[in-house]
Amino acid sequence: MDARHWDDMYRSRDQVFSGNPNPVLVAEAAGLRPGQALDVGCGEGADAVWLARRGWRVTAVDVSEVALRRAAAAAEADAEVRDRVAWARDDLAATPPPAGAFDLVSMHYFPLRREPDHRALCGLLAAVAPGGTLLYATHPLPAPGPGPNTAAEYYQPGDIAQLLGPAWGIVVNETRPRTTPPPEGTHHTHDAVLRALRLS
Ligand SMILES: C[S@@+](CC[C@H](N)C(=O)[O-])C[C@H]1O[C@@H](n2cnc3c(N)ncnc32)[C@H](O)[C@@H]1O
């Protein structure tokens, strides 16, 4: 799934996602003190906008130029949001973000493929500053519904929790019912969520 795949996916509809922030983000980040946030695979930008409105300075990264253009356009009317969000095109599976730079690294449904050496994952984990939070939400296994099941190719929260060493504290590692209906055309009724605090 390269940039072209995602650009085509976004071009296929005028708006792909709801425009609302992910409920897992709202539930888990509402109580955090705002600082620097990295939104990994920000898509059409609803999470980045929500964070900015709460006072976060957000680096919102996506591999899709189409998604980023849409996200920036949606944020344009709100001067506060515009000033607090930097939209950036990058492939975060290939290029790690700056190490130790973010008080929150938020990954919602980011298609992070398992690798034997966990190279891309380690780069993303390293981006969390000491005292900062990692928030990872994805579709749990087994994936419901018919069709080919590729979900096992991607990291589950439990995989990541096992890789976190003593420098981390696990705050949440669970599968929970979604509070919103499954995304259109899917059977996803639950979210798998990891929230971890980098202690040092
Ligand atoms: C399922 S969408 C989720 C979008 C958003 N986080 C949300 O929850 O609405 C996954 C997003 O990750 C982006 N993406 C996929 N691979 C990427 C990569 N290697 N680097 C950066 N972004 C990527 C896609 O373009 C897409 O916008």
PDB file of C-alpha atoms and ligand atoms in Angstrom:
ATOM      1  CA  MET A   1       0.000   0.000   0.000  1.00  0.00           C
ATOM      2  CA  ASP A   2       2.090   2.865  -1.306  1.00  0.00           C
ATOM      3  CA  ALA A   3       1.323   6.578  -1.713  1.00  0.00           C
ATOM      4  CA  ARG A   4      -0.473   5.928  -4.999  1.00  0.00           C
ATOM      5  CA  HIS A   5      -2.783   3.391  -3.344  1.00  0.00           C
ATOM      6  CA  TRP A   6      -3.749   5.904  -0.658  1.00  0.00           C
ATOM      7  CA  ASP A   7      -4.085   8.800  -3.102  1.00  0.00           C
ATOM      8  CA  ASP A   8      -6.431   6.668  -5.218  1.00  0.00           C
ATOM      9  CA  MET A   9      -8.398   5.667  -2.130  1.00  0.00           C
ATOM     10  CA  TYR A  10      -8.924   9.316  -1.143  1.00  0.00           C
ATOM     11  CA  ARG A  11      -9.710  10.381  -4.717  1.00  0.00           C
ATOM     12  CA  SER A  12     -12.407   7.703  -4.903  1.00  0.00           C
ATOM     13  CA  ARG A  13     -14.663   9.808  -2.626  1.00  0.00           C
ATOM     14  CA  ASP A  14     -15.036  13.489  -1.801  1.00  0.00           C
ATOM     15  CA  GLN A  15     -14.712  12.623   1.877  1.00  0.00           C
ATOM     16  CA  VAL A  16     -13.585   9.237   3.182  1.00  0.00           C
ATOM     17  CA  PHE A  17     -13.747   9.665   6.967  1.00  0.00           C
ATOM     18  CA  SER A  18     -16.423  11.202   9.185  1.00  0.00           C
ATOM     19  CA  GLY A  19     -14.641  14.475   9.894  1.00  0.00           C
ATOM     20  CA  ASN A  20     -14.866  13.705  13.620  1.00  0.00           C
ATOM     21  CA  PRO A  21     -11.862  12.855  15.779  1.00  0.00           C
ATOM     22  CA  ASN A  22     -11.370   9.195  16.614  1.00  0.00           C
ATOM     23  CA  PRO A  23     -13.263   8.374  19.848  1.00  0.00           C
ATOM     24  CA  VAL A  24     -10.205   6.535  21.208  1.00  0.00           C
ATOM     25  CA  LEU A  25      -8.163   9.724  20.847  1.00  0.00           C
ATOM     26  CA  VAL A  26     -10.844  11.789  22.562  1.00  0.00           C
ATOM     27  CA  ALA A  27     -11.127   9.284  25.410  1.00  0.00           C
ATOM     28  CA  GLU A  28      -7.410   8.838  25.984  1.00  0.00           C
ATOM     29  CA  ALA A  29      -5.928  12.258  25.184  1.00  0.00           C
ATOM     30  CA  ALA A  30      -8.533  14.601  26.681  1.00  0.00           C
ATOM     31  CA  GLY A  31      -6.762  14.539  30.038  1.00  0.00           C
ATOM     32  CA  LEU A  32      -3.215  14.982  28.741  1.00  0.00           C
ATOM     33  CA  ARG A  33      -1.382  18.276  29.099  1.00  0.00           C
ATOM     34  CA  PRO A  34      -0.950  19.750  25.603  1.00  0.00           C
ATOM     35  CA  GLY A  35       2.523  19.828  24.109  1.00  0.00           C
ATOM     36  CA  GLN A  36       3.983  18.606  20.826  1.00  0.00           C
ATOM     37  CA  ALA A  37       1.995  15.866  19.101  1.00  0.00           C
ATOM     38  CA  LEU A  38       2.733  13.681  16.107  1.00  0.00           C
ATOM     39  CA  ASP A  39      -0.325  12.397  14.229  1.00  0.00           C
ATOM     40  CA  VAL A  40       0.942   9.371  12.311  1.00  0.00           C
ATOM     41  CA  GLY A  41      -1.048   8.819   9.114  1.00  0.00           C
ATOM     42  CA  CYS A  42      -3.297  11.810   9.765  1.00  0.00           C
ATOM     43  CA  GLY A  43      -5.602  11.187   6.794  1.00  0.00           C
ATOM     44  CA  GLU A  44      -8.174  13.951   6.381  1.00  0.00           C
ATOM     45  CA  GLY A  45      -6.949  15.596   9.562  1.00  0.00           C
ATOM     46  CA  ALA A  46      -9.811  15.372  12.081  1.00  0.00           C
ATOM     47  CA  ASP A  47      -7.561  14.139  14.899  1.00  0.00           C
ATOM     48  CA  ALA A  48      -4.932  16.827  14.254  1.00  0.00           C
ATOM     49  CA  VAL A  49      -7.592  19.542  14.254  1.00  0.00           C
ATOM     50  CA  TRP A  50      -9.083  18.235  17.503  1.00  0.00           C
ATOM     51  CA  LEU A  51      -5.654  18.203  19.147  1.00  0.00           C
ATOM     52  CA  ALA A  52      -4.859  21.721  17.909  1.00  0.00           C
ATOM     53  CA  ARG A  53      -8.138  23.026  19.298  1.00  0.00           C
ATOM     54  CA  ARG A  54      -7.085  21.641  22.668  1.00  0.00           C
ATOM     55  CA  GLY A  55      -3.813  23.528  22.542  1.00  0.00           C
ATOM     56  CA  TRP A  56      -1.455  20.925  21.063  1.00  0.00           C
ATOM     57  CA  ARG A  57       1.143  21.840  18.459  1.00  0.00           C
ATOM     58  CA  VAL A  58       0.699  19.093  15.913  1.00  0.00           C
ATOM     59  CA  THR A  59       2.919  17.626  13.235  1.00  0.00           C
ATOM     60  CA  ALA A  60       0.411  15.780  11.055  1.00  0.00           C
ATOM     61  CA  VAL A  61       2.071  13.384   8.649  1.00  0.00           C
ATOM     62  CA  ASP A  62       0.629  11.325   5.842  1.00  0.00           C
ATOM     63  CA  VAL A  63       1.995   9.645   2.748  1.00  0.00           C
ATOM     64  CA  SER A  64      -1.011  10.817   0.704  1.00  0.00           C
ATOM     65  CA  GLU A  65      -0.794  14.237  -0.884  1.00  0.00           C
ATOM     66  CA  VAL A  66      -4.537  14.107  -1.592  1.00  0.00           C
ATOM     67  CA  ALA A  67      -5.391  13.518   2.072  1.00  0.00           C
ATOM     68  CA  LEU A  68      -3.041  16.262   3.223  1.00  0.00           C
ATOM     69  CA  ARG A  69      -4.473  18.818   0.812  1.00  0.00           C
ATOM     70  CA  ARG A  70      -7.953  17.967   2.069  1.00  0.00           C
ATOM     71  CA  ALA A  71      -6.879  18.170   5.715  1.00  0.00           C
ATOM     72  CA  ALA A  72      -5.135  21.517   5.278  1.00  0.00           C
ATOM     73  CA  ALA A  73      -8.135  22.943   3.419  1.00  0.00           C
ATOM     74  CA  ALA A  74     -10.493  21.859   6.214  1.00  0.00           C
ATOM     75  CA  ALA A  75      -8.286  23.540   8.815  1.00  0.00           C
ATOM     76  CA  GLU A  76      -7.698  26.711   6.806  1.00  0.00           C
ATOM     77  CA  ALA A  77     -10.718  28.637   8.101  1.00  0.00           C
ATOM     78  CA  ASP A  78      -9.655  28.311  11.745  1.00  0.00           C
ATOM     79  CA  ALA A  79      -6.638  30.563  12.370  1.00  0.00           C
ATOM     80  CA  GLU A  80      -5.789  28.906  15.683  1.00  0.00           C
ATOM     81  CA  VAL A  81      -5.727  25.455  14.130  1.00  0.00           C
ATOM     82  CA  ARG A  82      -3.852  26.702  11.070  1.00  0.00           C
ATOM     83  CA  ASP A  83      -1.077  28.075  13.242  1.00  0.00           C
ATOM     84  CA  ARG A  84      -0.797  24.982  15.405  1.00  0.00           C
ATOM     85  CA  VAL A  85      -0.700  22.239  12.766  1.00  0.00           C
ATOM     86  CA  ALA A  86       2.171  21.524  10.388  1.00  0.00           C
ATOM     87  CA  TRP A  87       0.979  19.184   7.612  1.00  0.00           C
ATOM     88  CA  ALA A  88       3.801  17.108   6.173  1.00  0.00           C
ATOM     89  CA  ARG A  89       4.048  14.467   3.475  1.00  0.00           C
ATOM     90  CA  ASP A  90       6.315  11.614   4.438  1.00  0.00           C
ATOM     91  CA  ASP A  91       6.512   7.847   4.438  1.00  0.00           C
ATOM     92  CA  LEU A  92       6.797   7.052   8.133  1.00  0.00           C
ATOM     93  CA  ALA A  93       7.405   3.382   7.391  1.00  0.00           C
ATOM     94  CA  ALA A  94      10.621   4.403   5.633  1.00  0.00           C
ATOM     95  CA  THR A  95      11.712   7.618   7.356  1.00  0.00           C
ATOM     96  CA  PRO A  96      11.606   7.828  11.146  1.00  0.00           C
ATOM     97  CA  PRO A  97      10.344  11.025  12.763  1.00  0.00           C
ATOM     98  CA  PRO A  98      12.771  13.020  14.954  1.00  0.00           C
ATOM     99  CA  ALA A  99      13.697  11.109  18.105  1.00  0.00           C
ATOM    100  CA  GLY A 100      12.390  12.280  21.485  1.00  0.00           C
ATOM    101  CA  ALA A 101      10.499  15.178  19.928  1.00  0.00           C
ATOM    102  CA  PHE A 102       6.854  14.519  20.848  1.00  0.00           C
ATOM    103  CA  ASP A 103       4.783  14.495  24.031  1.00  0.00           C
ATOM    104  CA  LEU A 104       2.170  12.449  22.186  1.00  0.00           C
ATOM    105  CA  VAL A 105       2.629  10.072  19.278  1.00  0.00           C
ATOM    106  CA  SER A 106      -0.844   9.140  18.070  1.00  0.00           C
ATOM    107  CA  MET A 107      -1.388   6.303  15.599  1.00  0.00           C
ATOM    108  CA  HIS A 108      -4.948   5.507  14.618  1.00  0.00           C
ATOM    109  CA  TYR A 109      -5.457   2.700  12.098  1.00  0.00           C
ATOM    110  CA  PHE A 110      -1.970   3.325  10.729  1.00  0.00           C
ATOM    111  CA  PRO A 111      -1.055   0.328   8.567  1.00  0.00           C
ATOM    112  CA  LEU A 112       2.240  -0.544  10.202  1.00  0.00           C
ATOM    113  CA  ARG A 113       3.464  -3.872   8.854  1.00  0.00           C
ATOM    114  CA  ARG A 114       5.262  -6.249  11.163  1.00  0.00           C
ATOM    115  CA  GLU A 115       8.996  -6.433  10.430  1.00  0.00           C
ATOM    116  CA  PRO A 116      11.468  -8.927  11.895  1.00  0.00           C
ATOM    117  CA  ASP A 117      13.669  -6.117  13.204  1.00  0.00           C
ATOM    118  CA  HIS A 118      10.727  -3.771  14.019  1.00  0.00           C
ATOM    119  CA  ARG A 119      12.692  -0.968  12.378  1.00  0.00           C
ATOM    120  CA  ALA A 120       9.812   1.361  11.481  1.00  0.00           C
ATOM    121  CA  LEU A 121       8.007   0.688  14.750  1.00  0.00           C
ATOM    122  CA  CYS A 122      11.158   1.434  16.762  1.00  0.00           C
ATOM    123  CA  GLY A 123      11.573   4.728  14.913  1.00  0.00           C
ATOM    124  CA  LEU A 124       8.033   5.732  15.854  1.00  0.00           C
ATOM    125  CA  LEU A 125       8.453   4.666  19.483  1.00  0.00           C
ATOM    126  CA  ALA A 126      11.698   6.629  19.711  1.00  0.00           C
ATOM    127  CA  ALA A 127       9.827   9.781  18.684  1.00  0.00           C
ATOM    128  CA  VAL A 128       8.064   9.852  22.059  1.00  0.00           C
ATOM    129  CA  ALA A 129       9.850  12.167  24.506  1.00  0.00           C
ATOM    130  CA  PRO A 130      10.496  11.002  28.089  1.00  0.00           C
ATOM    131  CA  GLY A 131       7.258  11.693  29.969  1.00  0.00           C
ATOM    132  CA  GLY A 132       5.323  11.449  26.710  1.00  0.00           C
ATOM    133  CA  THR A 133       2.521   9.160  25.573  1.00  0.00           C
ATOM    134  CA  LEU A 134       2.205   6.600  22.821  1.00  0.00           C
ATOM    135  CA  LEU A 135      -1.367   6.006  21.664  1.00  0.00           C
ATOM    136  CA  TYR A 136      -1.975   3.186  19.197  1.00  0.00           C
ATOM    137  CA  ALA A 137      -5.429   2.116  18.029  1.00  0.00           C
ATOM    138  CA  THR A 138      -6.222  -0.484  15.419  1.00  0.00           C
ATOM    139  CA  HIS A 139      -8.727  -3.137  14.374  1.00  0.00           C
ATOM    140  CA  PRO A 140      -8.407  -6.191  16.595  1.00  0.00           C
ATOM    141  CA  LEU A 141      -7.870  -9.756  15.465  1.00  0.00           C
ATOM    142  CA  PRO A 142      -9.528 -11.844  14.299  1.00  0.00           C
ATOM    143  CA  ALA A 143     -10.939  -9.407  11.752  1.00  0.00           C
ATOM    144  CA  PRO A 144     -14.718  -9.837  11.458  1.00  0.00           C
ATOM    145  CA  GLY A 145     -16.623 -10.337   8.233  1.00  0.00           C
ATOM    146  CA  PRO A 146     -15.911 -12.023   4.939  1.00  0.00           C
ATOM    147  CA  GLY A 147     -13.043 -11.408   2.539  1.00  0.00           C
ATOM    148  CA  PRO A 148      -9.280 -11.800   2.711  1.00  0.00           C
ATOM    149  CA  ASN A 149      -7.890 -11.259   6.183  1.00  0.00           C
ATOM    150  CA  THR A 150      -4.679  -9.280   6.018  1.00  0.00           C
ATOM    151  CA  ALA A 151      -4.964  -7.777   9.502  1.00  0.00           C
ATOM    152  CA  ALA A 152      -2.453 -10.265  10.922  1.00  0.00           C
ATOM    153  CA  GLU A 153       0.263  -8.621   8.824  1.00  0.00           C
ATOM    154  CA  TYR A 154       0.038  -5.524  11.005  1.00  0.00           C
ATOM    155  CA  TYR A 155       1.062  -4.868  14.604  1.00  0.00           C
ATOM    156  CA  GLN A 156      -1.507  -5.436  17.297  1.00  0.00           C
ATOM    157  CA  PRO A 157      -1.241  -3.416  20.541  1.00  0.00           C
ATOM    158  CA  GLY A 158      -0.156  -6.524  22.418  1.00  0.00           C
ATOM    159  CA  ASP A 159       2.812  -6.992  20.052  1.00  0.00           C
ATOM    160  CA  ILE A 160       3.952  -3.458  20.751  1.00  0.00           C
ATOM    161  CA  ALA A 161       3.399  -3.765  24.490  1.00  0.00           C
ATOM    162  CA  GLN A 162       5.713  -6.779  24.513  1.00  0.00           C
ATOM    163  CA  LEU A 163       8.432  -4.839  22.746  1.00  0.00           C
ATOM    164  CA  LEU A 164       8.334  -1.897  25.145  1.00  0.00           C
ATOM    165  CA  GLY A 165      11.098  -2.232  27.691  1.00  0.00           C
ATOM    166  CA  PRO A 166      11.409  -0.971  31.268  1.00  0.00           C
ATOM    167  CA  ALA A 167      11.527   2.627  30.051  1.00  0.00           C
ATOM    168  CA  TRP A 168       7.764   2.380  29.453  1.00  0.00           C
ATOM    169  CA  GLY A 169       4.650   1.995  31.575  1.00  0.00           C
ATOM    170  CA  ILE A 170       1.533   0.448  30.042  1.00  0.00           C
ATOM    171  CA  VAL A 171      -1.564   2.488  30.875  1.00  0.00           C
ATOM    172  CA  VAL A 172      -4.077   0.732  28.597  1.00  0.00           C
ATOM    173  CA  ASN A 173      -3.774  -2.471  26.583  1.00  0.00           C
ATOM    174  CA  GLU A 174      -7.246  -3.711  25.717  1.00  0.00           C
ATOM    175  CA  THR A 175      -9.867  -4.413  23.115  1.00  0.00           C
ATOM    176  CA  ARG A 176     -13.029  -2.385  23.629  1.00  0.00           C
ATOM    177  CA  PRO A 177     -16.332  -1.897  21.794  1.00  0.00           C
ATOM    178  CA  ARG A 178     -16.390   1.034  19.398  1.00  0.00           C
ATOM    179  CA  THR A 179     -18.599   3.888  20.517  1.00  0.00           C
ATOM    180  CA  THR A 180     -19.426   4.753  16.901  1.00  0.00           C
ATOM    181  CA  PRO A 181     -20.818   2.546  14.122  1.00  0.00           C
ATOM    182  CA  PRO A 182     -18.370   0.509  12.029  1.00  0.00           C
ATOM    183  CA  PRO A 183     -16.768   2.559   9.247  1.00  0.00           C
ATOM    184  CA  GLU A 184     -18.787   2.292   6.025  1.00  0.00           C
ATOM    185  CA  GLY A 185     -18.338  -1.041   4.300  1.00  0.00           C
ATOM    186  CA  THR A 186     -16.610  -2.700   7.276  1.00  0.00           C
ATOM    187  CA  HIS A 187     -17.618  -5.009  10.111  1.00  0.00           C
ATOM    188  CA  HIS A 188     -15.382  -3.468  12.769  1.00  0.00           C
ATOM    189  CA  THR A 189     -17.225  -3.335  16.064  1.00  0.00           C
ATOM    190  CA  HIS A 190     -14.215  -3.122  18.402  1.00  0.00           C
ATOM    191  CA  ASP A 191     -10.940  -1.235  18.742  1.00  0.00           C
ATOM    192  CA  ALA A 192      -7.661  -2.583  20.056  1.00  0.00           C
ATOM    193  CA  VAL A 193      -5.950   0.142  22.054  1.00  0.00           C
ATOM    194  CA  LEU A 194      -2.507   0.611  23.553  1.00  0.00           C
ATOM    195  CA  ARG A 195      -1.633   3.647  25.630  1.00  0.00           C
ATOM    196  CA  ALA A 196       1.843   3.725  27.085  1.00  0.00           C
ATOM    197  CA  LEU A 197       3.845   6.302  28.983  1.00  0.00           C
ATOM    198  CA  ARG A 198       7.550   6.710  28.287  1.00  0.00           C
ATOM    199  CA  LEU A 199       9.082   6.930  31.732  1.00  0.00           C
ATOM    200  CA  SER A 200      12.666   7.743  30.749  1.00  0.00           C
TER     201      SER A 200
HETATM  202  C1  LIG B   1      -6.798   3.935   7.615  1.00  0.00           C
HETATM  203  S1  LIG B   1      -6.175   5.533   7.298  1.00  0.00           S
HETATM  204  C2  LIG B   1      -6.394   6.332   8.889  1.00  0.00           C
HETATM  205  C3  LIG B   1      -6.405   7.826   8.796  1.00  0.00           C
HETATM  206  C4  LIG B   1      -6.585   8.553  10.157  1.00  0.00           C
HETATM  207  N1  LIG B   1      -5.540   8.237  11.092  1.00  0.00           N
HETATM  208  C5  LIG B   1      -7.940   8.239  10.755  1.00  0.00           C
HETATM  209  O1  LIG B   1      -7.996   7.519  11.740  1.00  0.00           O
HETATM  210  O2  LIG B   1      -8.933   8.709  10.199  1.00  0.00           O
HETATM  211  C6  LIG B   1      -4.426   5.286   7.261  1.00  0.00           C
HETATM  212  C7  LIG B   1      -3.660   6.547   6.844  1.00  0.00           C
HETATM  213  O3  LIG B   1      -2.269   6.292   6.916  1.00  0.00           O
HETATM  214  C8  LIG B   1      -1.640   6.852   5.770  1.00  0.00           C
HETATM  215  N2  LIG B   1      -0.411   6.077   5.531  1.00  0.00           N
HETATM  216  C9  LIG B   1      -0.319   4.793   5.111  1.00  0.00           C
HETATM  217  N3  LIG B   1       0.967   4.401   5.060  1.00  0.00           N
HETATM  218  C10 LIG B   1       1.701   5.467   5.439  1.00  0.00           C
HETATM  219  C11 LIG B   1       3.097   5.693   5.607  1.00  0.00           C
HETATM  220  N4  LIG B   1       3.976   4.722   5.337  1.00  0.00           N
HETATM  221  N5  LIG B   1       3.520   6.901   6.055  1.00  0.00           N
HETATM  222  C12 LIG B   1       2.614   7.886   6.317  1.00  0.00           C
HETATM  223  N6  LIG B   1       1.290   7.731   6.178  1.00  0.00           N
HETATM  224  C13 LIG B   1       0.826   6.553   5.750  1.00  0.00           C
HETATM  225  C14 LIG B   1      -2.680   6.719   4.661  1.00  0.00           C
HETATM  226  O4  LIG B   1      -2.481   7.604   3.604  1.00  0.00           O
HETATM  227  C15 LIG B   1      -3.968   6.991   5.425  1.00  0.00           C
HETATM  228  O5  LIG B   1      -4.272   8.354   5.424  1.00  0.00           O
END
